[in-house]
Short mmCIF file of C-alpha atoms and ligand atoms in Angstrom, two decimals:
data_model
loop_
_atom_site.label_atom_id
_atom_site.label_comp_id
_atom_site.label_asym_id
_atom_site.label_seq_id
_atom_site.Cartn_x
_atom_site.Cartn_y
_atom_site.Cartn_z
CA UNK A 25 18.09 7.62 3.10
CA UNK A 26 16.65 8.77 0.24
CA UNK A 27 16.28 12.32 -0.99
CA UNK A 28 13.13 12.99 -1.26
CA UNK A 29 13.22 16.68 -2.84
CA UNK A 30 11.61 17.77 -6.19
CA UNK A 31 10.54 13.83 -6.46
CA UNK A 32 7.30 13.27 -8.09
CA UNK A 33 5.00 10.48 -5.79
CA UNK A 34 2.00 8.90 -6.93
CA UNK A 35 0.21 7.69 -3.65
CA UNK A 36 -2.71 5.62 -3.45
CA UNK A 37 -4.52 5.32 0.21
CA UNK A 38 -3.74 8.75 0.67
CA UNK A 39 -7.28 9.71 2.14
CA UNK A 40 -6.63 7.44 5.00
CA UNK A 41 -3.90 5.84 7.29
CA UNK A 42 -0.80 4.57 6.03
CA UNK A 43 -0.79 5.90 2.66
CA UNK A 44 -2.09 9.58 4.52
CA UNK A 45 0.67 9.44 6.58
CA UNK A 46 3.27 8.94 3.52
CA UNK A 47 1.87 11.30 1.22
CA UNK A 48 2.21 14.21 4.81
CA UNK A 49 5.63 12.93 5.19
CA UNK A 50 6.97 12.93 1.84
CA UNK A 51 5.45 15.76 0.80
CA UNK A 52 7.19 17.99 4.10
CA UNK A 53 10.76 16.29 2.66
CA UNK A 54 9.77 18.24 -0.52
CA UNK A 55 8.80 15.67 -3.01
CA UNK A 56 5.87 16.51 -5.43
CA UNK A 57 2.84 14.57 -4.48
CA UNK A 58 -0.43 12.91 -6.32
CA UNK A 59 -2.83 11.45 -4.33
CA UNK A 60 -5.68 9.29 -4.64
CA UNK A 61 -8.68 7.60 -2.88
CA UNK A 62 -12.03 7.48 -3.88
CA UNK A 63 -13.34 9.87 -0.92
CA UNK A 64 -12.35 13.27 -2.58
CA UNK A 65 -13.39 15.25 0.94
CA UNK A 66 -10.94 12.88 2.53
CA UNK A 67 -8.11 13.36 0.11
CA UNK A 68 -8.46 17.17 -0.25
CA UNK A 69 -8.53 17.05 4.18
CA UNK A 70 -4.84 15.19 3.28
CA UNK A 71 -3.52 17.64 0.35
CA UNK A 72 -4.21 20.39 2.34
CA UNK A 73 -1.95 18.85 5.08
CA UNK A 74 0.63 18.62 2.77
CA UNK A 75 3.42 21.56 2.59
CA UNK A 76 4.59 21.35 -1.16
CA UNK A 77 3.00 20.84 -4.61
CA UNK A 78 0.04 18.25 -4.90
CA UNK A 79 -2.27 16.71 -7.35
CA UNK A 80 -5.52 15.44 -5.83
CA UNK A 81 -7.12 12.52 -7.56
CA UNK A 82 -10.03 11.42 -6.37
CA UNK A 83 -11.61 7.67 -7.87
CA UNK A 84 -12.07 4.16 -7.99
CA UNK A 85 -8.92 2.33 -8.25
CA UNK A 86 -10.56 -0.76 -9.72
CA UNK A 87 -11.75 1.32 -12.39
CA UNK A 88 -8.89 1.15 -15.43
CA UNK A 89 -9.93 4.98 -16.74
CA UNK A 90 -9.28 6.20 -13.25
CA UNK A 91 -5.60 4.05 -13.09
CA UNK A 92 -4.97 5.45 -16.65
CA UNK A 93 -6.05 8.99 -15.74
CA UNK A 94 -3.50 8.90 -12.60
CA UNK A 95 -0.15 8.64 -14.75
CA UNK A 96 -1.71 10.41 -17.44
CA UNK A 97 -2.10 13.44 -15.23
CA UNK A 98 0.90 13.33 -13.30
CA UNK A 99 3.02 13.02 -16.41
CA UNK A 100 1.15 16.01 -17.46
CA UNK A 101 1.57 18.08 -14.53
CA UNK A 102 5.32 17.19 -13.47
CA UNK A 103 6.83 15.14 -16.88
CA UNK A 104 7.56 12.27 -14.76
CA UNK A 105 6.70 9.64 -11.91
CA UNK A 106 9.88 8.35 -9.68
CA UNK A 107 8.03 6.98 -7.16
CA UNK A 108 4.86 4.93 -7.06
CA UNK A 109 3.27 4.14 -3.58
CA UNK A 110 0.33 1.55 -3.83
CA UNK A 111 -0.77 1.69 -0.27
CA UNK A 112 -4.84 1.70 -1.11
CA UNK A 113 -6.52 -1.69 0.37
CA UNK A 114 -8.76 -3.38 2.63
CA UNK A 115 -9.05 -6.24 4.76
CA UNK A 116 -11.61 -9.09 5.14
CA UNK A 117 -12.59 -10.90 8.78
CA UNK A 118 -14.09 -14.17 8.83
CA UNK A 119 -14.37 -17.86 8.83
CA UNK A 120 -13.39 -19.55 5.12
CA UNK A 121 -16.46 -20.74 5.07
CA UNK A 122 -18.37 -17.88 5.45
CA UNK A 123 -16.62 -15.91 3.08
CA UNK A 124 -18.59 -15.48 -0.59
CA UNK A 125 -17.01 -15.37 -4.08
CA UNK A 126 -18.10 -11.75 -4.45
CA UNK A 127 -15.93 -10.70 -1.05
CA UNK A 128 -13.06 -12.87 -2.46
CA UNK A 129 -13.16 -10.87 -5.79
CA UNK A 130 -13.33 -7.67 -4.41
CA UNK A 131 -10.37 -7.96 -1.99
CA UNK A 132 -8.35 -9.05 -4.48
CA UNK A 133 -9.71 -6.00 -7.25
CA UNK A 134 -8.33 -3.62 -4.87
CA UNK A 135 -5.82 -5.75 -2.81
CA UNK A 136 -3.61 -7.37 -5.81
CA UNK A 137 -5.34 -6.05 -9.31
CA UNK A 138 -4.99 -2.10 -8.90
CA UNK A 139 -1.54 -2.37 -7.65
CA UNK A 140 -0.67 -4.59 -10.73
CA UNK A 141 -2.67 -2.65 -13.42
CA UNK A 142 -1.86 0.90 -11.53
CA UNK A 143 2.12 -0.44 -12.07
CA UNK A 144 1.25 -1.23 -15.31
CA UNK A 145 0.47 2.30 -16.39
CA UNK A 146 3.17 3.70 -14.68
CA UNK A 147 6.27 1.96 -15.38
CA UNK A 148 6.52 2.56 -18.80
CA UNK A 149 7.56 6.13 -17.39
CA UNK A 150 9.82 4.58 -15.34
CA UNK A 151 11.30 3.01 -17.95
CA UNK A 152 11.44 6.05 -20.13
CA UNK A 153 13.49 7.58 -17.27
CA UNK A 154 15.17 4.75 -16.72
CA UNK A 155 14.63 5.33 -12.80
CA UNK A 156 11.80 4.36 -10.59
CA UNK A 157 10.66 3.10 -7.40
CA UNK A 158 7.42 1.11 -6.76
CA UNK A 159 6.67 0.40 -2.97
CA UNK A 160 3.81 -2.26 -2.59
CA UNK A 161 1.81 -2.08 0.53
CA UNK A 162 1.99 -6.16 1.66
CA UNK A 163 1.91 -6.96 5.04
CA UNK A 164 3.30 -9.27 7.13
CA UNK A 165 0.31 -11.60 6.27
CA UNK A 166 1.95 -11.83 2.67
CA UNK A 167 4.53 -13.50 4.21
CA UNK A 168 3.27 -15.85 7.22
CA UNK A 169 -0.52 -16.36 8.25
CA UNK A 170 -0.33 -13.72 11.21
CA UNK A 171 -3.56 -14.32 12.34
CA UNK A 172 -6.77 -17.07 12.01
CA UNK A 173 -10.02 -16.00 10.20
CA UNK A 174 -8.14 -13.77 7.54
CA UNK A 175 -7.33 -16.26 4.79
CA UNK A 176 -8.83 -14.34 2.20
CA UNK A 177 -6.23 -11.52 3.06
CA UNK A 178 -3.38 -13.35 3.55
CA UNK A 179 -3.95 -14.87 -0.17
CA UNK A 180 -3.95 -11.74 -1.15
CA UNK A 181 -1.36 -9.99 0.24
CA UNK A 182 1.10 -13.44 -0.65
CA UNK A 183 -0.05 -12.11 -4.25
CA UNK A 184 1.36 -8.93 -3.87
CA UNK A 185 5.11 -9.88 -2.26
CA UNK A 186 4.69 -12.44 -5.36
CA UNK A 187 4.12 -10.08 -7.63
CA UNK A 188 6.69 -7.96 -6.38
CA UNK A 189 9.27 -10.86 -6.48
CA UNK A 190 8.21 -11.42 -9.91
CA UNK A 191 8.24 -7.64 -11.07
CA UNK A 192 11.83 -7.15 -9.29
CA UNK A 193 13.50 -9.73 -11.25
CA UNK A 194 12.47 -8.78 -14.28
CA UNK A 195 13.60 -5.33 -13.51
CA UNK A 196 17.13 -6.17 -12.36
CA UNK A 197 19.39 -3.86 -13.69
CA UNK A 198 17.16 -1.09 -15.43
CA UNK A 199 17.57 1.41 -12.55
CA UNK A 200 13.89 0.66 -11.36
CA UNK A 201 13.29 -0.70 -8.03
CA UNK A 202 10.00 -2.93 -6.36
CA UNK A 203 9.52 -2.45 -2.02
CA UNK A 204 7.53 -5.34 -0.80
CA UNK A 205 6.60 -3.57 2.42
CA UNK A 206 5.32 -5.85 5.42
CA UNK A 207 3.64 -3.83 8.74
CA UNK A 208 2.12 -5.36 11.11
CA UNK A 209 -0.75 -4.31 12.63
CA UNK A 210 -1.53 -0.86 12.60
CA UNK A 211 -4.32 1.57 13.90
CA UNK A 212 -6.08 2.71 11.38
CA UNK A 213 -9.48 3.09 9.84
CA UNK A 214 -8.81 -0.86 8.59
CA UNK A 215 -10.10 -2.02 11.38
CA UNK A 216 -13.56 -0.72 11.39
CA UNK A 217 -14.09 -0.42 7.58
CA UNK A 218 -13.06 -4.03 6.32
CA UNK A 219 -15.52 -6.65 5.89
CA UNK A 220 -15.79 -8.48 9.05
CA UNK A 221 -15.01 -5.57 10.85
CA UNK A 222 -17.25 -6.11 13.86
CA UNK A 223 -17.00 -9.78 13.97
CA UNK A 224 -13.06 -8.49 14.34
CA UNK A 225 -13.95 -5.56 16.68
CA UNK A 226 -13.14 -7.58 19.80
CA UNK A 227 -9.85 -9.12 19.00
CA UNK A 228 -8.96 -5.74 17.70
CA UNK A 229 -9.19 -3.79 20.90
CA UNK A 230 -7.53 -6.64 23.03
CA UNK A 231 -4.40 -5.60 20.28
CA UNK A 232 -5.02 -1.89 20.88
CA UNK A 233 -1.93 -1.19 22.78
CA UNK A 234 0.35 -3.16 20.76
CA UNK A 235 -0.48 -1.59 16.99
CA UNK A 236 1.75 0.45 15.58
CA UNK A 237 1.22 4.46 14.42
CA UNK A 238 0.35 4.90 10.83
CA UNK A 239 3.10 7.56 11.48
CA UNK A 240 5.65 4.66 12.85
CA UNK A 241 5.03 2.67 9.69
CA UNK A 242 5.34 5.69 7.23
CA UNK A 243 8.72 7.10 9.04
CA UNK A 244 9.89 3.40 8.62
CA UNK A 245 8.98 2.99 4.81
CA UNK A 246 10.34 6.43 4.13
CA UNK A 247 13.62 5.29 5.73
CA UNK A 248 14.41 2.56 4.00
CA UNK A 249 13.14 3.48 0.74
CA UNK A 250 16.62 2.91 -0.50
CA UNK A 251 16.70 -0.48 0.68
CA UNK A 252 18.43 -2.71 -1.81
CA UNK A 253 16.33 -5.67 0.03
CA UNK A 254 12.80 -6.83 -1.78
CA UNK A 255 10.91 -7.25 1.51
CA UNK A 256 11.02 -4.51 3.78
CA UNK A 257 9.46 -3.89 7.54
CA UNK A 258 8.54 -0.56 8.51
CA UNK A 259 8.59 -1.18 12.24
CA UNK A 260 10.63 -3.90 14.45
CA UNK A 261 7.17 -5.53 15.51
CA UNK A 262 6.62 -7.55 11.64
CA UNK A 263 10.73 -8.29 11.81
CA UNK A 264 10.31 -9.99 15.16
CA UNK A 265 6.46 -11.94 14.03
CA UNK A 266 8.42 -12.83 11.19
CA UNK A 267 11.69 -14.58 12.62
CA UNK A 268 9.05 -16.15 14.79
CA UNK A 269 6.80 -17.90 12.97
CA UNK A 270 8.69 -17.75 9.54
CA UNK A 271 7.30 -21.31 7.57
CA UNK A 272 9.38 -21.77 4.79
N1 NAP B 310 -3.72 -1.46 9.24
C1 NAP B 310 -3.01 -2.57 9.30
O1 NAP B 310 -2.96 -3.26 10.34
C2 NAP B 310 -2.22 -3.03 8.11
C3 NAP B 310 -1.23 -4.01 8.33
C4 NAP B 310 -0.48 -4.46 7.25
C5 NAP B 310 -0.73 -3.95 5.99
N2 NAP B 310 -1.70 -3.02 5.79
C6 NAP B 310 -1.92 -2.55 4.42
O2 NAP B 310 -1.59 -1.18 4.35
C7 NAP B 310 -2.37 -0.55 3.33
C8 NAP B 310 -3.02 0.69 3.91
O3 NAP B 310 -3.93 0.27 4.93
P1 NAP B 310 -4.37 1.24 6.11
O4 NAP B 310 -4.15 0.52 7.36
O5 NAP B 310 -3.78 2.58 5.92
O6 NAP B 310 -5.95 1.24 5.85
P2 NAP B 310 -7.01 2.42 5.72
O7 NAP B 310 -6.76 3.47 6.73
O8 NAP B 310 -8.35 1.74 5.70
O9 NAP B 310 -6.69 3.02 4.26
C9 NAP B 310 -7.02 2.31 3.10
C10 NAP B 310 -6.95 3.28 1.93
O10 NAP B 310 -7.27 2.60 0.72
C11 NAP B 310 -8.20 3.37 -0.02
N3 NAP B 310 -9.02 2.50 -0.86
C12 NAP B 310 -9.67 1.36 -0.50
N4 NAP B 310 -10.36 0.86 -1.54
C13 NAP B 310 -10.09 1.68 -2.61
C14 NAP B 310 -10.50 1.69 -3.97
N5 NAP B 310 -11.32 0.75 -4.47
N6 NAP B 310 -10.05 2.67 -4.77
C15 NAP B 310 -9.23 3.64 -4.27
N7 NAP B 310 -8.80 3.68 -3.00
C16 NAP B 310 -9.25 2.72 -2.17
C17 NAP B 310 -9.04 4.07 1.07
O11 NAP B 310 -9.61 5.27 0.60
P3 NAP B 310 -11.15 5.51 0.21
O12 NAP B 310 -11.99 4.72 1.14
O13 NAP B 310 -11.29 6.98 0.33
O14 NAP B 310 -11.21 5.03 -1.21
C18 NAP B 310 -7.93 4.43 2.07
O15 NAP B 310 -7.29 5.62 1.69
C19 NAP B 310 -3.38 -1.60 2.84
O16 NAP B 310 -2.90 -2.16 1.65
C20 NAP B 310 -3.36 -2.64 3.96
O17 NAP B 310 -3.69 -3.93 3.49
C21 NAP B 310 -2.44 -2.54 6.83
#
């Protein structure tokens, strides 16, 4: 397992869920954390969870002065990034038909295009360093179609394990590492604030029971955050849907 001590995190999400529960975790294993959402009540609620040193962010991840103003300031704060965590996204619930242009575009602005253009900023630190770590929140949609009514979502999150194929392969060998990171579902504000969401509400509560903890899927990313694997699951509910219904 990794270290986490005196490492500098940039974590997106971190007002909510997953990416809350990271930035909480990490931060009480001593690394130095930013964090960033666009609700700044929310994200101060989760720095002042956190035990150690942390930068809160607050902004619009689709917006490239925010993305720029994220390494900027945690270069200037701590001289370095090792670890980037996009975890920020949303979901989308409905029939292909139904679904517009505009609600394709904007799942895939926050979904695919920050984590890309966020990385973008970043790595070049990374590469200074030569050392680095970017986890991408995927899911196990980006891997199989988990579910009906969520093709705009599993398009998107395909995008991101293919992006992080792409990304690790060209990065082979320079000391900086890509996570692909696939949970299945998990109970968090998703659910409820995703377009679709109450069209979704009833299949969600018949799954209730099963999700897993945005804790569970934290613990799990934090433990194998020195997996030499591309594709990672945080909890043994994606492994088994995977090995399942795995379409290659
Ligand atoms: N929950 C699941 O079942 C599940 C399963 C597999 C994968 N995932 C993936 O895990 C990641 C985290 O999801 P979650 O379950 O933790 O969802 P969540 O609780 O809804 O958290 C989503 C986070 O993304 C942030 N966000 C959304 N749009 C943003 C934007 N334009 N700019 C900046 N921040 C933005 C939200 O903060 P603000 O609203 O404050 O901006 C929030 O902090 C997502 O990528 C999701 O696709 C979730």
């Amino acid at each position: 397992m990794i270290d986490l001590n005196g490492q500098v995190m940039l974590v997106t999400g971190a007002s909510s869920g997953i990416g809350k529960a990271l930035a909480g975790m990490c931060s009480e294993a001593g690394a130095k954390v930013a964090l960033t959402a666009r609700r700044p009540d929310r994200l101060k609620e989760t720095a002042d969870r956190c035990t150690g040193e942390t930068l809160a962010l607050p902004g619009d991840l689709v917006e490239e002065d925010h993305r720029k103003r994220l390494a900027d300031q945690c270069i200037q704060r701590w001289g370095r990034i090792d670890i980037l965590i996009n975890s920020a996204g949303m979901g989308m619930y409905g029939d292909f038909l139904s679904t517009t242009e505009a609600l394709w575009r904007r799942l895939f602005e926050i979904n695919l295009f920050s984590t890309v253009f966020l990385t973008k900023e970043v790595l070049p630190h990374m590469q200074a360093q030569n050392q680095g770590l970017i986890v991408n929140m995927a899911s196990i949609g980006g891997l199989i179609a988990h579910s009906n009514n969520v093709t705009p979502y599993v398009a998107s999150k395909h995008a991101v394990v293919g992006f992080s194929r792409g990304l690790a392969e060209d990065l082979k060998g320079t000391g900086i590492r890509v996570l692909a990171v696939c949970p299945h579902l998990t109970a968090t504000e998703f659910f409820d604030v995703s377009p679709g969401a109450e069209e979704m509400a009833p299949q969600v509560e018949k799954y209730k029971s099963f999700m897993d903890s945005p804790e569970a899927v934290a613990r799990g990313v934090i433990n194998q955050l020195d997996s030499e694997r591309l594709v990672v699951f945080p909890t043994e509910k994606p492994a088994k849907a995977y090995d399942k219904q795995r379409d290659l």
